[in-house]
PDB file of C-alpha atoms in Angstrom:
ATOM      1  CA  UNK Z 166     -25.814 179.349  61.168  1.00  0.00           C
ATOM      2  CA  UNK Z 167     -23.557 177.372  63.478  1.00  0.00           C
ATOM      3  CA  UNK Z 168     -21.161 179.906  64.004  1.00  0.00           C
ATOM      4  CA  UNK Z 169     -24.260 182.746  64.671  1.00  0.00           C
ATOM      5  CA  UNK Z 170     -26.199 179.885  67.338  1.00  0.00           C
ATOM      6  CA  UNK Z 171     -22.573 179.982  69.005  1.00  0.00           C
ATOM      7  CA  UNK Z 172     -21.773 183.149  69.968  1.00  0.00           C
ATOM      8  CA  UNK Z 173     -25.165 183.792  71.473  1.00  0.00           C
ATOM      9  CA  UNK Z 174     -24.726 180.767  73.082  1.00  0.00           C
ATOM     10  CA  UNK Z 175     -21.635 181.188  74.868  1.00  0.00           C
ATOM     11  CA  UNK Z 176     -22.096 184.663  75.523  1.00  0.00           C
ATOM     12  CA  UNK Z 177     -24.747 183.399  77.791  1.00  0.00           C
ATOM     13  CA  UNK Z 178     -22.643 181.283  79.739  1.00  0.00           C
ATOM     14  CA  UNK Z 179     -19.373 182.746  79.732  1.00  0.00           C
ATOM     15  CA  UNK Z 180     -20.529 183.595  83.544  1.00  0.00           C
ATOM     16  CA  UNK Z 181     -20.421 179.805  84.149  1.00  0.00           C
ATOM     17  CA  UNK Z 182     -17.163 178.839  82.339  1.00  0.00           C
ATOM     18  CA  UNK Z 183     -15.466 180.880  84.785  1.00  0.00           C
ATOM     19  CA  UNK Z 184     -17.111 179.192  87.549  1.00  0.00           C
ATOM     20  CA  UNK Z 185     -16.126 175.650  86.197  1.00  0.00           C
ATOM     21  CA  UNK Z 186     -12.695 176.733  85.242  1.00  0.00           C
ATOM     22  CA  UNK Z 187     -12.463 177.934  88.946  1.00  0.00           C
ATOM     23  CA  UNK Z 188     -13.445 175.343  90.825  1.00  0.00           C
ATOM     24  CA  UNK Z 189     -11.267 172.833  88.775  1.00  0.00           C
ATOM     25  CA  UNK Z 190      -8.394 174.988  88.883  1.00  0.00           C
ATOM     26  CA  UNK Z 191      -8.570 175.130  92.798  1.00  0.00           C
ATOM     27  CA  UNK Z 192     -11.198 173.432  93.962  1.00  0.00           C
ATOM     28  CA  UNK Z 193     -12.763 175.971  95.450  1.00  0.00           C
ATOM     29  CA  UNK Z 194     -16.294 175.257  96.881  1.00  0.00           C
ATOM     30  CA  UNK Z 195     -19.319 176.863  95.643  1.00  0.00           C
ATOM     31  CA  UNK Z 196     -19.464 179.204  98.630  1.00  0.00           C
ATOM     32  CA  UNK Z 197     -15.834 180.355  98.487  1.00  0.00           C
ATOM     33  CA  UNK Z 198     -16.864 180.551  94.612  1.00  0.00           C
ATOM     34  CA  UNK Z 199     -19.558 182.755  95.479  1.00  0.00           C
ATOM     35  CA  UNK Z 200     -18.156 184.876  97.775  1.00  0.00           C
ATOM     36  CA  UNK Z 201     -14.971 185.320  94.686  1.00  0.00           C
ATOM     37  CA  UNK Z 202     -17.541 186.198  92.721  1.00  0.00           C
ATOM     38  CA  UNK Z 203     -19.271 188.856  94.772  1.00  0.00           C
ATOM     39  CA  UNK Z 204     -15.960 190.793  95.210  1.00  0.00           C
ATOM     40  CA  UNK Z 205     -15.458 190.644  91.583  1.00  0.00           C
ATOM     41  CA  UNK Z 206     -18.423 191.924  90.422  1.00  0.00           C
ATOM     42  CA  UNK Z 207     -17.838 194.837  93.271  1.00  0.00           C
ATOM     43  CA  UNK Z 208     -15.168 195.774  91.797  1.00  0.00           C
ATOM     44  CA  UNK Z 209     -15.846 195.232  88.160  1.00  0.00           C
ATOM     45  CA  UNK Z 210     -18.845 195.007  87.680  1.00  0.00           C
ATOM     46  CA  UNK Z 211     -21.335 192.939  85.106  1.00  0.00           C
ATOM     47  CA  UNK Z 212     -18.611 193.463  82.802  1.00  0.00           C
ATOM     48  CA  UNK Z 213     -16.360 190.947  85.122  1.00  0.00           C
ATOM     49  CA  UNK Z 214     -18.281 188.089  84.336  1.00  0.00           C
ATOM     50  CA  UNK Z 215     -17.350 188.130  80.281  1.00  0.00           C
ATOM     51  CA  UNK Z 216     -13.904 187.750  81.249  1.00  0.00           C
ATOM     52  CA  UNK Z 217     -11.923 185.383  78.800  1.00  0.00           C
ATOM     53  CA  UNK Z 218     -15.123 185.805  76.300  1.00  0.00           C
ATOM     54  CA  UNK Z 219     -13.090 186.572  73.323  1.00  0.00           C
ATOM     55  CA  UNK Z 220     -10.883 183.281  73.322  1.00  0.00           C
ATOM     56  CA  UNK Z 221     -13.842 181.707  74.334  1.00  0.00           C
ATOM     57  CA  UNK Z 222     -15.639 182.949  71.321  1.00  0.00           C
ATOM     58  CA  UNK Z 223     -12.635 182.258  69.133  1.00  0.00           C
ATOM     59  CA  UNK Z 224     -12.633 179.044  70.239  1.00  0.00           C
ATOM     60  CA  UNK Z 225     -16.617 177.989  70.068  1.00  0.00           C
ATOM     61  CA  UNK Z 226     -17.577 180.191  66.811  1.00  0.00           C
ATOM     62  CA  UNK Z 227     -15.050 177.753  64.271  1.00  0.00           C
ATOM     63  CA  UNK Z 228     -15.685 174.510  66.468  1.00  0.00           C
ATOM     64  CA  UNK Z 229     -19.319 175.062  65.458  1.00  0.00           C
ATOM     65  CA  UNK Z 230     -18.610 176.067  61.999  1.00  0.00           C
ATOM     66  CA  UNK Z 231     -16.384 173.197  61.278  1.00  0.00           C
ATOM     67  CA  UNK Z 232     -18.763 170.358  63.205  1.00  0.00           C
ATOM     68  CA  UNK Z 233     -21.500 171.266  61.053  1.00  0.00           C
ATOM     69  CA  UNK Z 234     -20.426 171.551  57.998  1.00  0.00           C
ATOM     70  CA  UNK Z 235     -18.135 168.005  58.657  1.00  0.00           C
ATOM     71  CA  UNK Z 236     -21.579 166.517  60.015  1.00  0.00           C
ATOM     72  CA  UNK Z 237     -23.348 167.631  56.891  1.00  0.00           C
ATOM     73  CA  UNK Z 238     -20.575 166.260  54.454  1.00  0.00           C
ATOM     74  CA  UNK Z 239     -20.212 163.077  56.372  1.00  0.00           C
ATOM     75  CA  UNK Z 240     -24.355 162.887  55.552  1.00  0.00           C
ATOM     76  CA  UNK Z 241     -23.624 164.029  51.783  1.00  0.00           C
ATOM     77  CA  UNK Z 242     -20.885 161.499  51.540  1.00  0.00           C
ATOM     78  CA  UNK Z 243     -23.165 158.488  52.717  1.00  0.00           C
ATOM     79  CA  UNK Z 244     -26.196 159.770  51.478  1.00  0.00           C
ATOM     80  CA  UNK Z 245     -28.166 159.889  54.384  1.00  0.00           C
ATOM     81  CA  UNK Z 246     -31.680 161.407  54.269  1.00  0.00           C
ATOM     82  CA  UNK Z 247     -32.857 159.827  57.935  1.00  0.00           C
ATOM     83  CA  UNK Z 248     -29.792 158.600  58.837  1.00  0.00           C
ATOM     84  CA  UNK Z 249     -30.021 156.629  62.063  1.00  0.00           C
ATOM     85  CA  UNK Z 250     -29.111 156.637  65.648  1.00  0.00           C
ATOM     86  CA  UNK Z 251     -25.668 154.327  64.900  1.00  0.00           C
ATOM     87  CA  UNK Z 252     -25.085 157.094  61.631  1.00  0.00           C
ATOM     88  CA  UNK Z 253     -25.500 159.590  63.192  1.00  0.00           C
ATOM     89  CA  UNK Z 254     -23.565 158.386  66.371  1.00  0.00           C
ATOM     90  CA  UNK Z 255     -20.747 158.068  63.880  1.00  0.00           C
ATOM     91  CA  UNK Z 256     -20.998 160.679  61.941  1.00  0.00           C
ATOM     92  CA  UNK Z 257     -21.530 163.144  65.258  1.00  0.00           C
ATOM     93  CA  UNK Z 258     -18.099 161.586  66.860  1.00  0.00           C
ATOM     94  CA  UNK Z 259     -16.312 162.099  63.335  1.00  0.00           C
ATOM     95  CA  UNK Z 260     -17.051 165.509  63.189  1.00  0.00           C
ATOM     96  CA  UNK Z 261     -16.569 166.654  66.873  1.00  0.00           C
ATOM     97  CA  UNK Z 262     -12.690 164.719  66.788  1.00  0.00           C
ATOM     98  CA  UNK Z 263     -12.591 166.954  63.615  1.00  0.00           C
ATOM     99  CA  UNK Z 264     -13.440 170.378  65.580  1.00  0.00           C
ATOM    100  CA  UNK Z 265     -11.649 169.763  68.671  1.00  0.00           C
ATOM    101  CA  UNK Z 266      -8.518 169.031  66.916  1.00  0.00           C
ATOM    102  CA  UNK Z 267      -8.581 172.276  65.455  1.00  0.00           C
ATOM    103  CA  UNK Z 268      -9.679 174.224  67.813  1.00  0.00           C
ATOM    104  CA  UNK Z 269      -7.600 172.725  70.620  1.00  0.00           C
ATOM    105  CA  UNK Z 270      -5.376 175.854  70.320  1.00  0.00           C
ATOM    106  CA  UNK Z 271      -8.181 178.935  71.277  1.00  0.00           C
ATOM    107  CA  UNK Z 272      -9.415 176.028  74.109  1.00  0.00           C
ATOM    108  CA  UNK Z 273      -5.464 176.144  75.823  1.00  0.00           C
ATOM    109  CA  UNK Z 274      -5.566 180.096  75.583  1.00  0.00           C
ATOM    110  CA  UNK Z 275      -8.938 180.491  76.747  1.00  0.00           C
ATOM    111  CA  UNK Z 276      -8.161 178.019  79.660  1.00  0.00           C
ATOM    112  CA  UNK Z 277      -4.797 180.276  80.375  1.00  0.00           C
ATOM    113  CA  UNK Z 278      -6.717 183.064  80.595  1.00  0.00           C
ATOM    114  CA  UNK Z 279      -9.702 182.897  82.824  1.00  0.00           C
ATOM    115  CA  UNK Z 280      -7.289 180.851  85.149  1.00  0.00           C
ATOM    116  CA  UNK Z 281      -4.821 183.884  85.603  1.00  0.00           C
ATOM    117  CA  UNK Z 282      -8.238 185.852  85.957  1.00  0.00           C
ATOM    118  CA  UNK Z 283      -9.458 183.508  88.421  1.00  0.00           C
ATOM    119  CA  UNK Z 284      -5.976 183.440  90.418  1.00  0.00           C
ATOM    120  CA  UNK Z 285      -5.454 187.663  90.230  1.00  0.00           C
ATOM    121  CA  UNK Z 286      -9.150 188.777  90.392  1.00  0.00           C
ATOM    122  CA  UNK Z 287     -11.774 185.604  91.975  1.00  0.00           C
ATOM    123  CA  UNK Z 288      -9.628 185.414  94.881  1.00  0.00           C
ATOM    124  CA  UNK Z 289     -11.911 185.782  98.083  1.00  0.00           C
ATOM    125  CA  UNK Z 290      -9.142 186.076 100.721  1.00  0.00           C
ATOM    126  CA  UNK Z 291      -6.831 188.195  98.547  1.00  0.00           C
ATOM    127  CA  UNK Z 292      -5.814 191.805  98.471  1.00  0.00           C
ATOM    128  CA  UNK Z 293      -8.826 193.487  97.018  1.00  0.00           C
ATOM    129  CA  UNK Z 294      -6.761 196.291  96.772  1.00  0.00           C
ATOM    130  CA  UNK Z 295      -3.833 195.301  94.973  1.00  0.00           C
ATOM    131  CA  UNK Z 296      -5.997 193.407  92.573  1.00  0.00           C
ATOM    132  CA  UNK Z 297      -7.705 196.698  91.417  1.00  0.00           C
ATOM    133  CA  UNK Z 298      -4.161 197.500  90.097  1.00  0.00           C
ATOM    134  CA  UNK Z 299      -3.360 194.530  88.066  1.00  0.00           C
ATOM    135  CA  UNK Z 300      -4.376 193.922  84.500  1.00  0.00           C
ATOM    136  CA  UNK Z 301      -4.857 190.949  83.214  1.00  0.00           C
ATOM    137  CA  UNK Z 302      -2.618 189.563  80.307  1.00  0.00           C
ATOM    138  CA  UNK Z 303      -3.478 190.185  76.924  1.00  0.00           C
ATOM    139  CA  UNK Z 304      -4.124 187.190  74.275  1.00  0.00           C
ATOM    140  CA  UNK Z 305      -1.250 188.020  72.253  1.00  0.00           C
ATOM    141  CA  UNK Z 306       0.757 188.036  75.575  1.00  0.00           C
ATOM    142  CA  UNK Z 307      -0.682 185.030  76.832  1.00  0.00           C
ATOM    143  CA  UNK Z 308       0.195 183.152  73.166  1.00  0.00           C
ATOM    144  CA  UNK Z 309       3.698 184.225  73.409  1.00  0.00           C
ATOM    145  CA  UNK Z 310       3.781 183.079  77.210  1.00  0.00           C
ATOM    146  CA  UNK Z 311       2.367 179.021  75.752  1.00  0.00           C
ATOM    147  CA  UNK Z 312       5.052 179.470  73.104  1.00  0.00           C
ATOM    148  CA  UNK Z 313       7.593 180.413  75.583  1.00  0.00           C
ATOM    149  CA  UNK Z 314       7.183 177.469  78.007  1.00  0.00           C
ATOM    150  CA  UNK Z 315       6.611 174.926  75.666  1.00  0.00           C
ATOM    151  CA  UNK Z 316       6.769 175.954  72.346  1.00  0.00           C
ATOM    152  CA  UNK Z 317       3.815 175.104  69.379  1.00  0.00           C
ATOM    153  CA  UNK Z 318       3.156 171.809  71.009  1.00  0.00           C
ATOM    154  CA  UNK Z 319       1.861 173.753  74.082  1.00  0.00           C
ATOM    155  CA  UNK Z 320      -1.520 174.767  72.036  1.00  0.00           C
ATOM    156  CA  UNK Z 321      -2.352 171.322  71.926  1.00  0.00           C
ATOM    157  CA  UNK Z 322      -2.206 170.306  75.498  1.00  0.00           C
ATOM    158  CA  UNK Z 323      -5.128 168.682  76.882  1.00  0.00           C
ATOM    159  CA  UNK Z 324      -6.063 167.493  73.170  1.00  0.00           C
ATOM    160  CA  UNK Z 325      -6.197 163.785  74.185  1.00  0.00           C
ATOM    161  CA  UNK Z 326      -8.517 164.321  77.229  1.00  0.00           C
ATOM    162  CA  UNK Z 327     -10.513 167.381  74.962  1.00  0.00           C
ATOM    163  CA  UNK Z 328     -11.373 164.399  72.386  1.00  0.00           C
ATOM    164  CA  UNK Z 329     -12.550 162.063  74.903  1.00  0.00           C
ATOM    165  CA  UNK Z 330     -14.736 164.612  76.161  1.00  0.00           C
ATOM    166  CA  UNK Z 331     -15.980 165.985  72.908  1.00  0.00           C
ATOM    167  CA  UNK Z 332     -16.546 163.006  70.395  1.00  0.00           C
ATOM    168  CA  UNK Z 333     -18.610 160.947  72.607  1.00  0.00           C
ATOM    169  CA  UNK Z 334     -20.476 164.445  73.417  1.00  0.00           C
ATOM    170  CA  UNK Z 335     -21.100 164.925  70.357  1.00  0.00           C
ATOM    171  CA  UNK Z 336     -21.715 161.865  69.121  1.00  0.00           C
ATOM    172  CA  UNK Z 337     -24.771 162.355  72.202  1.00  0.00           C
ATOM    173  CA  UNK Z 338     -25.886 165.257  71.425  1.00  0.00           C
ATOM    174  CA  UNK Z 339     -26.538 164.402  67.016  1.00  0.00           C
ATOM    175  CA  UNK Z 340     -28.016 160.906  67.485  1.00  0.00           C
ATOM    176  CA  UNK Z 341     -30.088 162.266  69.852  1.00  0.00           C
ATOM    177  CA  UNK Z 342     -31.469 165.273  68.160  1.00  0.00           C
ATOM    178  CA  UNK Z 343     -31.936 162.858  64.731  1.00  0.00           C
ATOM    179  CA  UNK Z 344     -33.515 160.620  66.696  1.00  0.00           C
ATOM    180  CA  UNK Z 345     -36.159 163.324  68.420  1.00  0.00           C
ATOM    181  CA  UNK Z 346     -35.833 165.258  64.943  1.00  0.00           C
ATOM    182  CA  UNK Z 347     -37.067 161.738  63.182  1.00  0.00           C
ATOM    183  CA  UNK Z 348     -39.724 160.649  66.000  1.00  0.00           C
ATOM    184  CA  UNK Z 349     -41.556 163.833  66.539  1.00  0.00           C
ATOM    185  CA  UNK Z 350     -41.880 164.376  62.729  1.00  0.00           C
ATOM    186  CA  UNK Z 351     -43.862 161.084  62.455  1.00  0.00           C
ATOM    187  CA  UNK Z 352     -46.053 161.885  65.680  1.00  0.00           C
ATOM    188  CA  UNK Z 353     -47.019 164.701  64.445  1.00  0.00           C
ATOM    189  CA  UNK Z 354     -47.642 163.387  60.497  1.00  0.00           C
ATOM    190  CA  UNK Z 355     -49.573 160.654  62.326  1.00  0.00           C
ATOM    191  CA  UNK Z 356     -51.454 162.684  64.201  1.00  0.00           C
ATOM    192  CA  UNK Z 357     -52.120 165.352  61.166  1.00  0.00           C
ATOM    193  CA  UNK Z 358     -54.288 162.441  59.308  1.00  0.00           C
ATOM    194  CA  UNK Z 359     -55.421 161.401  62.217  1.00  0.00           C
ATOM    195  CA  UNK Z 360     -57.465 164.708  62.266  1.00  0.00           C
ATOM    196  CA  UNK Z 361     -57.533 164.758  58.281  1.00  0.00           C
ATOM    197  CA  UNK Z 362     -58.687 160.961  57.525  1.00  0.00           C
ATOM    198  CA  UNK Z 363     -59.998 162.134  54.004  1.00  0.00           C
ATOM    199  CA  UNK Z 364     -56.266 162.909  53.523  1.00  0.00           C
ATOM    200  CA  UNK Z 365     -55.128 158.983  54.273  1.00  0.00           C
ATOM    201  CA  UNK Z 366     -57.470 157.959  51.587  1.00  0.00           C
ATOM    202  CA  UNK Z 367     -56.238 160.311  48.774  1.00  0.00           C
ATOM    203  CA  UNK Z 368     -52.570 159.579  49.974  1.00  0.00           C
ATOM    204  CA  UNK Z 369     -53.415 155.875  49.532  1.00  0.00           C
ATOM    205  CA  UNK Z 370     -54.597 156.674  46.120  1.00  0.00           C
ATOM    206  CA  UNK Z 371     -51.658 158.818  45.007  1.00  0.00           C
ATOM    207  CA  UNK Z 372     -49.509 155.833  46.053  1.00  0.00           C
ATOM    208  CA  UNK Z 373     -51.289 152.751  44.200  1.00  0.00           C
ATOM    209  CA  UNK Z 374     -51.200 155.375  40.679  1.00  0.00           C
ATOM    210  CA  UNK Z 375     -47.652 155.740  41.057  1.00  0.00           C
TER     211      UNK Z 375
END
């Protein structure tokens, strides 16, 4: 399910990875980012703004994968039902350190590649016409290139500043959605016998019997 929520996901905003990873890469501003854009998309077409999708994908689809399925087990492991916002906190950093440390390596290709695309294709003052003849590296290429220049321990650049980024995300993102998940299923019990009051009275009944 994680893995299927992902790919939609960052299929959608693939278009806006590759205006982040520009403007960090050369901090562009938005207009020169713009106008990079409009060329590309003259000359390529919809079809320009997927570029670096695949990495991207490779990257996203097991990071989801493994963070829920380590979320779930660190929940199994503790037996949480409800667990709350400090468990889930936890458990939500855990699993994200988990992720990123494995999929560190797609995150340095995928990086690689929409940064050559931004530096041969998004550039607004280049050579439009030399740029129609280049082709972009491929992701075999571009692994061999990382291995080249600095070997295996190249696919894990970045990881210290990727964990810092993604656990306490993470972290964010699950406490918060157990704590909405955990509020908004009491309103609305509350508010179900609140419209049923012959329901609180059986309920109440149930309870002393057992």
């Amino acid at each position: 399910a994680g893995m299927s929520a992902r790919i939609f996901a960052v299929t959608v905003v693939n278009p806006l990875e590759l205006i982040r990873t520009k403007i960090q890469s050369e901090r562009m501003s938005y207009r020169e980012v713009g106008k990079a854009f409009s060329k590309m998309i003259g000359q390529y077409g919809v079809r320009g703004l997927f570029k670096g999708l695949p990495p991207t994908i490779m990257r996203d689809t097991p990071f989801s994968s493994i963070y829920w399925t380590s979320y779930e087990t660190f929940k199994k492991y503790k037996k949480l039902q409800q667990p709350d916002f400090y468990q889930s906190f936890v458990g939500g950093a855990l699993s994200g350190s988990i992720a990123a440390a494995l999929t560190c390596p797609f995150d340095v290709i995928k990086t690689h590649q929409q940064i050559e695309f931004g530096e041969k294709f998004m550039d607004p003052n280049g050579d439009t016409g030399l740029r129609k003849r280049q082709k972009q590296t491929s992701m075999s290429q571009t692994m061999r290139n990382i291995i080249k220049a600095s070997g295996v321990r190249g696919f894990f650049a970045g990881l210290t500043p990727r964990l810092f980024k993604v656990a306490p995300a993470c972290a964010i993102m699950i406490s918060s959605y157990e704590y909405g998940r955990q509020f908004f299923h009491g309103h609305n019990v509350q508010k179900y016998f609140e419209q049923n009051p012959q329901l609180v009275v059986i309920a109440k009944n149930t309870s002393m019997k057992a």
